[in-house]
mmCIF file of C-alpha atoms in Angstrom:
data_model
loop_
_atom_site.group_PDB
_atom_site.id
_atom_site.type_symbol
_atom_site.label_atom_id
_atom_site.label_comp_id
_atom_site.label_asym_id
_atom_site.label_seq_id
_atom_site.Cartn_x
_atom_site.Cartn_y
_atom_site.Cartn_z
ATOM 1 C CA MET A 1 -8.759 40.713 -33.387
ATOM 2 C CA SER A 2 -10.699 42.254 -30.631
ATOM 3 C CA LEU A 3 -10.704 40.793 -27.082
ATOM 4 C CA LEU A 4 -13.456 38.572 -25.554
ATOM 5 C CA ALA A 5 -13.835 38.612 -21.414
ATOM 6 C CA PRO A 6 -13.614 34.885 -20.312
ATOM 7 C CA PRO A 7 -15.378 33.650 -16.860
ATOM 8 C CA LEU A 8 -14.266 35.421 -13.749
ATOM 9 C CA SER A 9 -13.277 33.454 -10.822
ATOM 10 C CA LEU A 10 -11.697 34.472 -7.522
ATOM 11 C CA TYR A 11 -8.586 32.559 -5.637
ATOM 12 C CA ILE A 12 -7.923 33.788 -1.956
ATOM 13 C CA HIS A 13 -4.874 32.465 -0.508
ATOM 14 C CA MET A 14 -4.247 31.233 3.065
ATOM 15 C CA PRO A 15 -0.785 31.363 4.196
ATOM 16 C CA TRP A 16 -0.336 29.482 7.188
ATOM 17 C CA CYS A 17 -0.083 25.262 7.551
ATOM 18 C CA VAL A 18 0.781 23.417 10.645
ATOM 19 C CA LYS A 19 4.179 22.315 9.290
ATOM 20 C CA LYS A 20 5.796 22.857 5.756
ATOM 21 C CA CYS A 21 6.099 19.729 4.010
ATOM 22 C CA PRO A 22 9.627 18.726 2.292
ATOM 23 C CA TYR A 23 8.060 18.758 -1.196
ATOM 24 C CA CYS A 24 6.231 21.863 -1.137
ATOM 25 C CA ASP A 25 7.038 25.053 -2.724
ATOM 26 C CA PHE A 26 3.625 26.975 -2.385
ATOM 27 C CA ASN A 27 3.927 29.877 -0.444
ATOM 28 C CA SER A 28 3.025 28.664 3.096
ATOM 29 C CA HIS A 29 4.236 29.260 6.180
ATOM 30 C CA GLY A 30 4.543 26.713 9.256
ATOM 31 C CA LEU A 31 2.883 27.851 12.584
ATOM 32 C CA ARG A 32 4.906 29.113 15.468
ATOM 33 C CA SER A 33 4.524 30.134 18.931
ATOM 34 C CA GLU A 34 2.127 32.539 18.483
ATOM 35 C CA PRO A 35 -1.138 31.819 16.340
ATOM 36 C CA PRO A 36 -1.593 34.120 13.496
ATOM 37 C CA PRO A 37 -3.558 37.031 13.157
ATOM 38 C CA TYR A 38 -6.509 34.891 11.435
ATOM 39 C CA ALA A 39 -9.588 37.861 11.804
ATOM 40 C CA ARG A 40 -7.216 40.672 10.947
ATOM 41 C CA TYR A 41 -6.324 38.389 7.735
ATOM 42 C CA ILE A 42 -9.795 38.445 6.930
ATOM 43 C CA ASP A 43 -10.429 41.857 7.317
ATOM 44 C CA ASP A 44 -6.898 42.326 4.818
ATOM 45 C CA LEU A 45 -8.402 40.180 2.186
ATOM 46 C CA LEU A 46 -11.404 41.973 1.889
ATOM 47 C CA THR A 47 -9.258 45.538 1.757
ATOM 48 C CA ASP A 48 -7.275 43.599 -0.939
ATOM 49 C CA LEU A 49 -10.123 42.923 -2.668
ATOM 50 C CA ASP A 50 -11.605 46.466 -2.662
ATOM 51 C CA ALA A 51 -8.388 47.926 -4.006
ATOM 52 C CA ASP A 52 -8.284 45.320 -6.854
ATOM 53 C CA ARG A 53 -11.890 45.912 -7.630
ATOM 54 C CA ALA A 54 -10.981 50.019 -7.816
ATOM 55 C CA ASP A 55 -7.974 49.056 -9.789
ATOM 56 C CA PHE A 56 -9.647 46.660 -12.514
ATOM 57 C CA ALA A 57 -13.110 48.755 -12.391
ATOM 58 C CA GLU A 58 -13.968 49.230 -16.125
ATOM 59 C CA ALA A 59 -12.580 45.661 -16.608
ATOM 60 C CA LEU A 60 -14.727 43.992 -14.088
ATOM 61 C CA ALA A 61 -17.886 46.056 -14.929
ATOM 62 C CA GLY A 62 -20.619 43.295 -15.039
ATOM 63 C CA ARG A 63 -18.638 40.355 -14.841
ATOM 64 C CA PRO A 64 -20.274 37.686 -12.256
ATOM 65 C CA VAL A 65 -17.776 35.314 -10.246
ATOM 66 C CA VAL A 66 -18.338 31.835 -11.405
ATOM 67 C CA SER A 67 -15.867 30.010 -8.533
ATOM 68 C CA ILE A 68 -14.146 30.864 -5.301
ATOM 69 C CA PHE A 69 -11.262 29.107 -4.784
ATOM 70 C CA PHE A 70 -9.227 28.806 -0.985
ATOM 71 C CA GLY A 71 -5.871 27.573 -1.320
ATOM 72 C CA GLY A 72 -2.797 27.565 0.906
ATOM 73 C CA GLY A 73 -1.295 26.744 3.256
ATOM 74 C CA THR A 74 -4.444 25.288 5.134
ATOM 75 C CA PRO A 75 -7.397 27.264 4.727
ATOM 76 C CA SER A 76 -9.368 24.966 7.295
ATOM 77 C CA LEU A 77 -7.040 26.406 9.834
ATOM 78 C CA PHE A 78 -9.328 29.352 9.268
ATOM 79 C CA ALA A 79 -12.817 28.712 11.738
ATOM 80 C CA PRO A 80 -16.215 28.557 9.635
ATOM 81 C CA GLU A 81 -17.491 31.987 11.361
ATOM 82 C CA LEU A 82 -14.250 33.661 9.758
ATOM 83 C CA ILE A 83 -14.455 32.087 6.411
ATOM 84 C CA ALA A 84 -18.415 32.992 6.550
ATOM 85 C CA ARG A 85 -17.272 36.556 7.312
ATOM 86 C CA LEU A 86 -15.247 36.758 4.326
ATOM 87 C CA LEU A 87 -17.506 34.967 2.060
ATOM 88 C CA ASP A 88 -20.795 37.458 3.047
ATOM 89 C CA GLY A 89 -17.826 40.329 2.436
ATOM 90 C CA VAL A 90 -17.107 38.765 -0.956
ATOM 91 C CA ARG A 91 -20.708 38.819 -2.002
ATOM 92 C CA GLU A 92 -21.635 42.063 -0.977
ATOM 93 C CA ARG A 93 -18.422 43.362 -3.531
ATOM 94 C CA LEU A 94 -18.874 40.842 -6.169
ATOM 95 C CA PRO A 95 -21.866 39.501 -7.973
ATOM 96 C CA LEU A 96 -21.815 35.721 -7.765
ATOM 97 C CA VAL A 97 -23.579 33.112 -10.365
ATOM 98 C CA ASP A 98 -26.557 31.022 -8.894
ATOM 99 C CA GLY A 99 -24.461 27.952 -7.577
ATOM 100 C CA ALA A 100 -21.277 29.283 -8.194
ATOM 101 C CA GLU A 101 -18.429 26.634 -7.119
ATOM 102 C CA ILE A 102 -16.703 27.601 -3.694
ATOM 103 C CA THR A 103 -13.655 25.164 -2.605
ATOM 104 C CA LEU A 104 -12.058 25.355 0.622
ATOM 105 C CA GLU A 105 -8.628 23.159 0.565
ATOM 106 C CA THR A 106 -8.465 20.984 4.244
ATOM 107 C CA ASN A 107 -5.825 18.995 5.476
ATOM 108 C CA PRO A 108 -7.089 15.818 7.259
ATOM 109 C CA GLY A 109 -5.076 16.449 10.339
ATOM 110 C CA THR A 110 -6.286 20.045 10.983
ATOM 111 C CA VAL A 111 -10.219 19.829 10.561
ATOM 112 C CA GLU A 112 -12.022 19.204 14.037
ATOM 113 C CA HIS A 113 -14.984 17.072 13.957
ATOM 114 C CA GLY A 114 -18.230 19.049 13.676
ATOM 115 C CA ARG A 115 -16.295 21.961 11.665
ATOM 116 C CA PHE A 116 -17.748 20.802 8.242
ATOM 117 C CA ASP A 117 -21.408 21.809 9.099
ATOM 118 C CA GLY A 118 -20.055 25.288 9.733
ATOM 119 C CA TYR A 119 -18.011 25.496 6.551
ATOM 120 C CA LEU A 120 -21.071 24.137 4.622
ATOM 121 C CA ALA A 121 -23.426 26.638 6.528
ATOM 122 C CA ALA A 122 -20.854 29.505 5.124
ATOM 123 C CA GLY A 123 -21.514 28.963 1.785
ATOM 124 C CA VAL A 124 -18.485 26.416 0.998
ATOM 125 C CA ASN A 125 -19.759 23.762 -1.330
ATOM 126 C CA ARG A 126 -16.777 21.814 -2.192
ATOM 127 C CA ILE A 127 -13.984 20.345 0.001
ATOM 128 C CA SER A 128 -10.756 19.321 -1.171
ATOM 129 C CA PHE A 129 -8.935 17.038 0.971
ATOM 130 C CA GLY A 130 -4.602 16.787 0.650
ATOM 131 C CA VAL A 131 -4.353 13.451 1.535
ATOM 132 C CA GLN A 132 -1.573 12.235 -0.869
ATOM 133 C CA SER A 133 -1.194 8.712 0.114
ATOM 134 C CA PHE A 134 -3.084 6.165 2.353
ATOM 135 C CA ASP A 135 0.011 4.638 3.729
ATOM 136 C CA ASP A 136 1.348 5.768 6.678
ATOM 137 C CA ASP A 137 5.189 5.375 6.062
ATOM 138 C CA LYS A 138 4.510 7.139 2.748
ATOM 139 C CA LEU A 139 2.985 10.093 4.773
ATOM 140 C CA ARG A 140 5.736 10.173 7.339
ATOM 141 C CA ARG A 141 7.923 10.349 4.554
ATOM 142 C CA LEU A 142 6.448 13.138 2.938
ATOM 143 C CA GLY A 143 6.090 14.907 6.178
ATOM 144 C CA ARG A 144 1.992 14.953 6.481
ATOM 145 C CA ILE A 145 0.880 15.236 9.897
ATOM 146 C CA HIS A 146 -2.252 13.249 9.502
ATOM 147 C CA SER A 147 -2.597 9.039 9.208
ATOM 148 C CA ALA A 148 -4.331 7.114 6.619
ATOM 149 C CA SER A 149 -7.275 6.579 8.913
ATOM 150 C CA GLU A 150 -7.564 10.138 10.198
ATOM 151 C CA ALA A 151 -7.818 11.009 6.411
ATOM 152 C CA GLU A 152 -10.810 8.467 5.954
ATOM 153 C CA SER A 153 -12.070 9.727 8.995
ATOM 154 C CA ALA A 154 -12.340 13.161 7.874
ATOM 155 C CA VAL A 155 -13.631 12.555 4.206
ATOM 156 C CA LYS A 156 -16.539 10.395 6.253
ATOM 157 C CA SER A 157 -17.136 13.591 8.639
ATOM 158 C CA ALA A 158 -17.649 15.888 5.643
ATOM 159 C CA GLN A 159 -20.299 13.631 3.887
ATOM 160 C CA ASP A 160 -21.982 12.867 7.010
ATOM 161 C CA ALA A 161 -22.268 16.827 7.259
ATOM 162 C CA GLY A 162 -23.679 17.046 3.923
ATOM 163 C CA TYR A 163 -20.668 17.734 1.431
ATOM 164 C CA ARG A 164 -21.675 15.760 -1.818
ATOM 165 C CA ASN A 165 -19.030 17.369 -3.998
ATOM 166 C CA ILE A 166 -15.195 16.276 -2.281
ATOM 167 C CA ASN A 167 -11.894 15.974 -4.046
ATOM 168 C CA LEU A 168 -8.839 13.898 -2.964
ATOM 169 C CA ASP A 169 -5.658 15.042 -3.618
ATOM 170 C CA LEU A 170 -3.143 11.896 -4.283
ATOM 171 C CA MET A 171 0.305 11.718 -5.288
ATOM 172 C CA TYR A 172 1.943 8.779 -6.974
ATOM 173 C CA ALA A 173 6.009 8.007 -7.834
ATOM 174 C CA LEU A 174 6.825 8.314 -3.988
ATOM 175 C CA PRO A 175 9.928 7.341 -2.172
ATOM 176 C CA LYS A 176 10.408 4.171 -2.573
ATOM 177 C CA GLN A 177 7.033 3.551 -3.901
ATOM 178 C CA GLU A 178 6.033 0.389 -6.036
ATOM 179 C CA LEU A 179 3.402 0.069 -8.832
ATOM 180 C CA ASP A 180 1.390 -1.887 -6.132
ATOM 181 C CA GLY A 181 1.355 1.082 -3.540
ATOM 182 C CA ALA A 182 0.222 3.485 -5.928
ATOM 183 C CA LEU A 183 -2.904 1.412 -7.159
ATOM 184 C CA ALA A 184 -3.477 0.890 -3.508
ATOM 185 C CA ASP A 185 -3.705 4.308 -2.637
ATOM 186 C CA VAL A 186 -6.032 4.926 -5.599
ATOM 187 C CA GLU A 187 -8.207 1.791 -4.497
ATOM 188 C CA ARG A 188 -8.691 3.586 -0.922
ATOM 189 C CA ALA A 189 -9.422 6.720 -2.422
ATOM 190 C CA ILE A 190 -11.991 5.083 -4.447
ATOM 191 C CA ALA A 191 -13.616 3.264 -1.839
ATOM 192 C CA LEU A 192 -14.542 6.706 -0.052
ATOM 193 C CA ALA A 193 -16.678 7.499 -3.084
ATOM 194 C CA PRO A 194 -15.399 11.368 -3.522
ATOM 195 C CA THR A 195 -16.823 12.963 -6.480
ATOM 196 C CA HIS A 196 -13.275 14.011 -8.278
ATOM 197 C CA ILE A 197 -9.726 12.918 -7.384
ATOM 198 C CA SER A 198 -6.495 14.691 -8.226
ATOM 199 C CA HIS A 199 -3.748 12.495 -9.337
ATOM 200 C CA TYR A 200 0.031 13.855 -9.558
ATOM 201 C CA GLN A 201 3.435 12.603 -9.610
ATOM 202 C CA LEU A 202 5.667 13.977 -7.117
ATOM 203 C CA THR A 203 8.337 16.349 -8.498
ATOM 204 C CA LEU A 204 11.265 18.052 -7.028
ATOM 205 C CA GLU A 205 10.878 21.436 -6.918
ATOM 206 C CA PRO A 206 13.759 24.090 -6.486
ATOM 207 C CA ASN A 207 14.190 25.694 -2.804
ATOM 208 C CA THR A 208 12.359 22.883 -1.047
ATOM 209 C CA VAL A 209 13.914 20.574 1.270
ATOM 210 C CA PHE A 210 13.626 17.519 -0.997
ATOM 211 C CA ALA A 211 15.315 19.256 -3.872
ATOM 212 C CA ALA A 212 18.456 20.022 -1.489
ATOM 213 C CA ASN A 213 18.671 16.531 -0.226
ATOM 214 C CA PRO A 214 16.392 14.268 -2.730
ATOM 215 C CA PRO A 215 14.273 11.144 -1.417
ATOM 216 C CA PRO A 216 14.983 7.760 -3.275
ATOM 217 C CA LEU A 217 12.184 8.188 -6.080
ATOM 218 C CA PRO A 218 11.112 5.875 -8.571
ATOM 219 C CA ASP A 219 12.578 5.972 -12.164
ATOM 220 C CA ASP A 220 10.494 8.079 -15.204
ATOM 221 C CA ASP A 221 9.586 4.481 -16.725
ATOM 222 C CA HIS A 222 8.312 3.381 -13.440
ATOM 223 C CA ALA A 223 6.274 6.647 -12.608
ATOM 224 C CA TRP A 224 4.868 6.514 -16.412
ATOM 225 C CA ALA A 225 3.732 2.575 -15.346
ATOM 226 C CA MET A 226 2.320 4.021 -12.291
ATOM 227 C CA GLN A 227 0.375 6.519 -14.039
ATOM 228 C CA GLU A 228 -0.913 4.280 -16.761
ATOM 229 C CA ALA A 229 -2.448 1.675 -14.354
ATOM 230 C CA CYS A 230 -3.921 4.120 -12.001
ATOM 231 C CA GLU A 231 -5.462 5.947 -15.062
ATOM 232 C CA ALA A 232 -6.911 2.906 -16.229
ATOM 233 C CA GLN A 233 -8.573 1.927 -12.507
ATOM 234 C CA LEU A 234 -9.850 5.467 -11.988
ATOM 235 C CA ALA A 235 -11.561 4.945 -15.446
ATOM 236 C CA MET A 236 -13.378 1.401 -14.224
ATOM 237 C CA ALA A 237 -14.653 2.896 -11.010
ATOM 238 C CA GLY A 238 -16.383 5.783 -13.394
ATOM 239 C CA TYR A 239 -13.702 8.486 -13.049
ATOM 240 C CA ALA A 240 -13.241 9.847 -16.304
ATOM 241 C CA GLN A 241 -9.526 11.682 -16.906
ATOM 242 C CA TYR A 242 -10.075 15.142 -18.399
ATOM 243 C CA GLU A 243 -6.987 17.103 -17.444
ATOM 244 C CA ILE A 244 -3.645 15.883 -17.077
ATOM 245 C CA SER A 245 -3.741 15.105 -13.239
ATOM 246 C CA ALA A 246 -7.271 15.297 -12.992
ATOM 247 C CA TYR A 247 -10.502 12.589 -12.621
ATOM 248 C CA ALA A 248 -14.208 13.118 -12.097
ATOM 249 C CA GLN A 249 -17.694 11.607 -12.129
ATOM 250 C CA PRO A 250 -19.738 12.498 -14.592
ATOM 251 C CA ARG A 251 -20.593 16.591 -14.432
ATOM 252 C CA ARG A 252 -18.048 16.757 -11.047
ATOM 253 C CA ARG A 253 -15.211 18.431 -12.783
ATOM 254 C CA CYS A 254 -13.535 21.332 -11.096
ATOM 255 C CA ALA A 255 -15.240 24.746 -12.387
ATOM 256 C CA HIS A 256 -12.382 26.799 -10.902
ATOM 257 C CA ASN A 257 -9.346 24.729 -12.338
ATOM 258 C CA LEU A 258 -11.148 24.628 -15.801
ATOM 259 C CA ASN A 259 -11.534 28.265 -15.740
ATOM 260 C CA TYR A 260 -7.722 28.471 -15.630
ATOM 261 C CA TRP A 261 -6.934 25.831 -17.948
ATOM 262 C CA GLN A 262 -9.570 27.084 -20.459
ATOM 263 C CA PHE A 263 -7.588 30.596 -19.900
ATOM 264 C CA GLY A 264 -10.371 32.258 -17.812
ATOM 265 C CA ASP A 265 -9.761 35.344 -15.683
ATOM 266 C CA TYR A 266 -9.236 35.400 -12.146
ATOM 267 C CA LEU A 267 -8.729 37.671 -9.196
ATOM 268 C CA GLY A 268 -6.060 36.647 -6.904
ATOM 269 C CA ILE A 269 -6.204 38.049 -3.123
ATOM 270 C CA GLY A 270 -4.308 36.949 -0.049
ATOM 271 C CA ALA A 271 -0.166 37.116 0.549
ATOM 272 C CA GLY A 272 1.525 35.445 -2.778
ATOM 273 C CA ALA A 273 -1.718 35.305 -4.638
ATOM 274 C CA HIS A 274 -1.691 35.250 -8.301
ATOM 275 C CA GLY A 275 -4.342 36.924 -10.692
ATOM 276 C CA LYS A 276 -5.197 37.440 -14.309
ATOM 277 C CA VAL A 277 -7.312 40.096 -16.037
ATOM 278 C CA SER A 278 -8.770 40.669 -19.644
ATOM 279 C CA ASP A 279 -9.677 44.219 -20.473
ATOM 280 C CA ALA A 280 -11.500 44.056 -23.522
ATOM 281 C CA ALA A 281 -11.533 47.946 -23.995
ATOM 282 C CA SER A 282 -7.760 47.931 -24.244
ATOM 283 C CA GLY A 283 -7.051 44.741 -25.410
ATOM 284 C CA GLN A 284 -4.733 43.977 -22.674
ATOM 285 C CA ILE A 285 -4.160 41.078 -20.395
ATOM 286 C CA ARG A 286 -2.574 41.770 -17.279
ATOM 287 C CA ARG A 287 -1.151 39.591 -14.405
ATOM 288 C CA ARG A 288 -1.095 40.507 -10.867
ATOM 289 C CA TRP A 289 0.640 38.753 -7.781
ATOM 290 C CA LYS A 290 0.742 39.780 -4.381
ATOM 291 C CA THR A 291 3.777 40.410 -1.751
ATOM 292 C CA ARG A 292 4.568 36.876 -0.429
ATOM 293 C CA GLY A 293 5.464 37.365 3.146
ATOM 294 C CA PRO A 294 1.881 37.117 5.171
ATOM 295 C CA ARG A 295 3.271 40.259 7.712
ATOM 296 C CA ALA A 296 4.897 42.616 4.552
ATOM 297 C CA TYR A 297 1.180 41.601 2.925
ATOM 298 C CA MET A 298 -1.117 42.615 6.456
ATOM 299 C CA ASP A 299 1.258 45.663 6.552
ATOM 300 C CA ALA A 300 0.229 47.020 3.291
ATOM 301 C CA ALA A 301 -3.326 46.717 3.995
ATOM 302 C CA GLY A 302 -4.466 47.209 0.657
ATOM 303 C CA GLY A 303 -1.941 50.025 -0.333
ATOM 304 C CA PRO A 304 0.484 49.386 -3.227
ATOM 305 C CA GLY A 305 2.544 47.517 -1.167
ATOM 306 C CA ARG A 306 0.537 44.245 -0.982
ATOM 307 C CA ILE A 307 1.194 44.024 -4.771
ATOM 308 C CA GLY A 308 4.693 42.101 -5.630
ATOM 309 C CA GLY A 309 4.294 42.909 -9.319
ATOM 310 C CA ASP A 310 2.143 43.323 -12.173
ATOM 311 C CA SER A 311 2.573 42.944 -15.590
ATOM 312 C CA VAL A 312 0.851 43.272 -19.333
ATOM 313 C CA VAL A 313 1.522 39.914 -21.154
ATOM 314 C CA SER A 314 3.208 40.505 -24.194
ATOM 315 C CA THR A 315 1.733 39.602 -27.527
ATOM 316 C CA GLY A 316 4.995 37.265 -27.989
ATOM 317 C CA GLU A 317 4.406 35.386 -24.342
ATOM 318 C CA LEU A 318 0.477 35.219 -25.110
ATOM 319 C CA PRO A 319 0.804 31.783 -27.750
ATOM 320 C CA PHE A 320 2.841 29.946 -24.928
ATOM 321 C CA GLU A 321 0.911 31.220 -22.047
ATOM 322 C CA TYR A 322 -2.187 29.960 -23.680
ATOM 323 C CA MET A 323 -1.039 26.550 -24.470
ATOM 324 C CA LEU A 324 0.135 26.223 -21.002
ATOM 325 C CA ASN A 325 -3.171 25.923 -19.680
ATOM 326 C CA ALA A 326 -5.587 24.803 -22.492
ATOM 327 C CA LEU A 327 -3.364 21.723 -23.621
ATOM 328 C CA ARG A 328 -3.424 20.258 -19.983
ATOM 329 C CA LEU A 329 -7.015 19.310 -21.067
ATOM 330 C CA ILE A 330 -7.726 15.694 -22.500
ATOM 331 C CA ASP A 331 -10.246 17.282 -24.566
ATOM 332 C CA GLY A 332 -8.810 20.407 -25.553
ATOM 333 C CA VAL A 333 -10.346 23.839 -26.344
ATOM 334 C CA PRO A 334 -12.111 25.129 -29.347
ATOM 335 C CA ALA A 335 -9.580 26.285 -31.539
ATOM 336 C CA ALA A 336 -11.336 29.580 -32.064
ATOM 337 C CA ALA A 337 -10.992 30.132 -28.442
ATOM 338 C CA PHE A 338 -7.011 30.921 -28.806
ATOM 339 C CA ALA A 339 -8.034 34.147 -30.875
ATOM 340 C CA GLN A 340 -11.240 34.988 -28.997
ATOM 341 C CA TYR A 341 -9.266 34.965 -25.583
ATOM 342 C CA THR A 342 -5.888 36.611 -26.591
ATOM 343 C CA GLY A 343 -6.917 39.006 -29.143
ATOM 344 C CA LEU A 344 -4.188 37.658 -31.828
ATOM 345 C CA PRO A 345 -4.872 36.261 -34.926
ATOM 346 C CA ALA A 346 -5.063 32.124 -35.310
ATOM 347 C CA GLU A 347 -2.073 32.605 -38.132
ATOM 348 C CA GLN A 348 0.313 33.731 -35.295
ATOM 349 C CA ILE A 349 0.469 30.089 -34.237
ATOM 350 C CA ALA A 350 0.027 28.018 -37.355
ATOM 351 C CA GLY A 351 3.173 27.239 -37.754
ATOM 352 C CA ALA A 352 3.630 25.581 -34.359
ATOM 353 C CA ILE A 353 0.488 23.740 -34.591
ATOM 354 C CA ALA A 354 1.604 22.260 -38.092
ATOM 355 C CA THR A 355 4.775 21.336 -36.281
ATOM 356 C CA ALA A 356 2.915 19.658 -33.619
ATOM 357 C CA HIS A 357 0.580 17.748 -36.176
ATOM 358 C CA GLN A 358 3.858 16.525 -37.865
ATOM 359 C CA ARG A 359 5.453 15.175 -34.730
ATOM 360 C CA GLY A 360 2.027 13.555 -33.584
ATOM 361 C CA TRP A 361 1.804 15.600 -30.785
ATOM 362 C CA LEU A 362 -1.641 17.282 -31.820
ATOM 363 C CA HIS A 363 -4.965 15.222 -33.089
ATOM 364 C CA ASP A 364 -5.728 16.650 -36.760
ATOM 365 C CA ASP A 365 -8.483 18.387 -35.719
ATOM 366 C CA PRO A 366 -9.433 21.895 -37.386
ATOM 367 C CA THR A 367 -12.063 22.743 -34.721
ATOM 368 C CA ARG A 368 -10.561 22.032 -31.207
ATOM 369 C CA LEU A 369 -6.793 21.859 -30.053
ATOM 370 C CA HIS A 370 -6.320 19.021 -28.042
ATOM 371 C CA THR A 371 -3.141 16.261 -27.592
ATOM 372 C CA THR A 372 -2.775 12.881 -28.750
ATOM 373 C CA PRO A 373 -1.602 10.229 -26.043
ATOM 374 C CA LEU A 374 1.901 10.965 -26.950
ATOM 375 C CA GLY A 375 1.429 14.796 -26.687
ATOM 376 C CA GLN A 376 0.032 14.191 -23.394
ATOM 377 C CA ARG A 377 3.211 12.307 -22.267
ATOM 378 C CA PHE A 378 5.546 14.883 -23.504
ATOM 379 C CA LEU A 379 3.531 17.439 -22.999
ATOM 380 C CA ASN A 380 5.943 19.955 -21.853
ATOM 381 C CA ASP A 381 7.651 19.805 -25.276
ATOM 382 C CA VAL A 382 4.521 20.559 -26.946
ATOM 383 C CA ILE A 383 3.999 23.391 -25.035
ATOM 384 C CA ALA A 384 7.414 24.756 -25.204
ATOM 385 C CA SER A 385 6.801 24.696 -29.004
ATOM 386 C CA PHE A 386 4.952 27.637 -28.739
ATOM 387 C CA LEU A 387 7.327 30.064 -26.949
ATOM 388 C CA ASP A 388 8.284 33.148 -28.609
#
């Protein structure tokens, strides 16, 4: 089978945050006494992009970028003029589709009033707020630096500045949380009328403060009850679930994350950023990730030292890698897309597909790969069945 190059996105990692949260396992670094070298980091990001473009020149030829995502850390620590300079540099180096989705993550506690005008003028057309909860006690337990009222004010400020595409991140199954508390968080989020809500369970990740000293969390049955009740509440308000933890108003699904889940390609620039690039000519899919430490990344300045790892995804790994993303989507993906975007014959996964059907994990639909409600609940088991 020949390999088809999928849509291309760009991920930009901004590694600093005001304070590291105890549940966070992202590559984020709390601020210290001296401010980070923000302006220099912008220059190094563009140098990194130049180096990746040179390394992947043949694979990237003629492919426009469909979305850009600023993740972190807390990207809103960077002033609008720096974001504008970076986006101008990206446009000089890569073609963007008309109306490309450009998302900036922000912490409600780090945004100064009036900054949203600047981000909008820079070209950022989607804002994602890390709210997590509207309960001040739960926010303190999570180590967040904002209050519920500050979160509401920040969202309204973005709307006043002209933003019409806004995501709110919410967590459930928080320390000592009851069902009523999880539903109250969703209700307050809906009241702000964002276009998209990411609603995901708090989990204890390795190498975090919470993993070392676990807080009292609801058990699995209570967490599942919260998920089902909140999902119903979101549906009644017009937010359709399209991914395990993502809900959107009509035509407001996140284009960037959809590209991930549909096994699209993405360049990753910045400390610790990951990328995936398909080369139709060689038939290879390559993953590359950057050095995690911001100082080491900047000292490499686009040289080989900026690369933390680089590998070709083996044919044995591809089925698992593909399903790890695709089966998160409630509607799944076209059955034919597996062969198109992996270059492997469909027969390679026929046995695992048949087993998943027998166990009631996948719908018996020859045209699409998508999980049943049972499959969604036991998604990790479904995906693991595609391991080599």
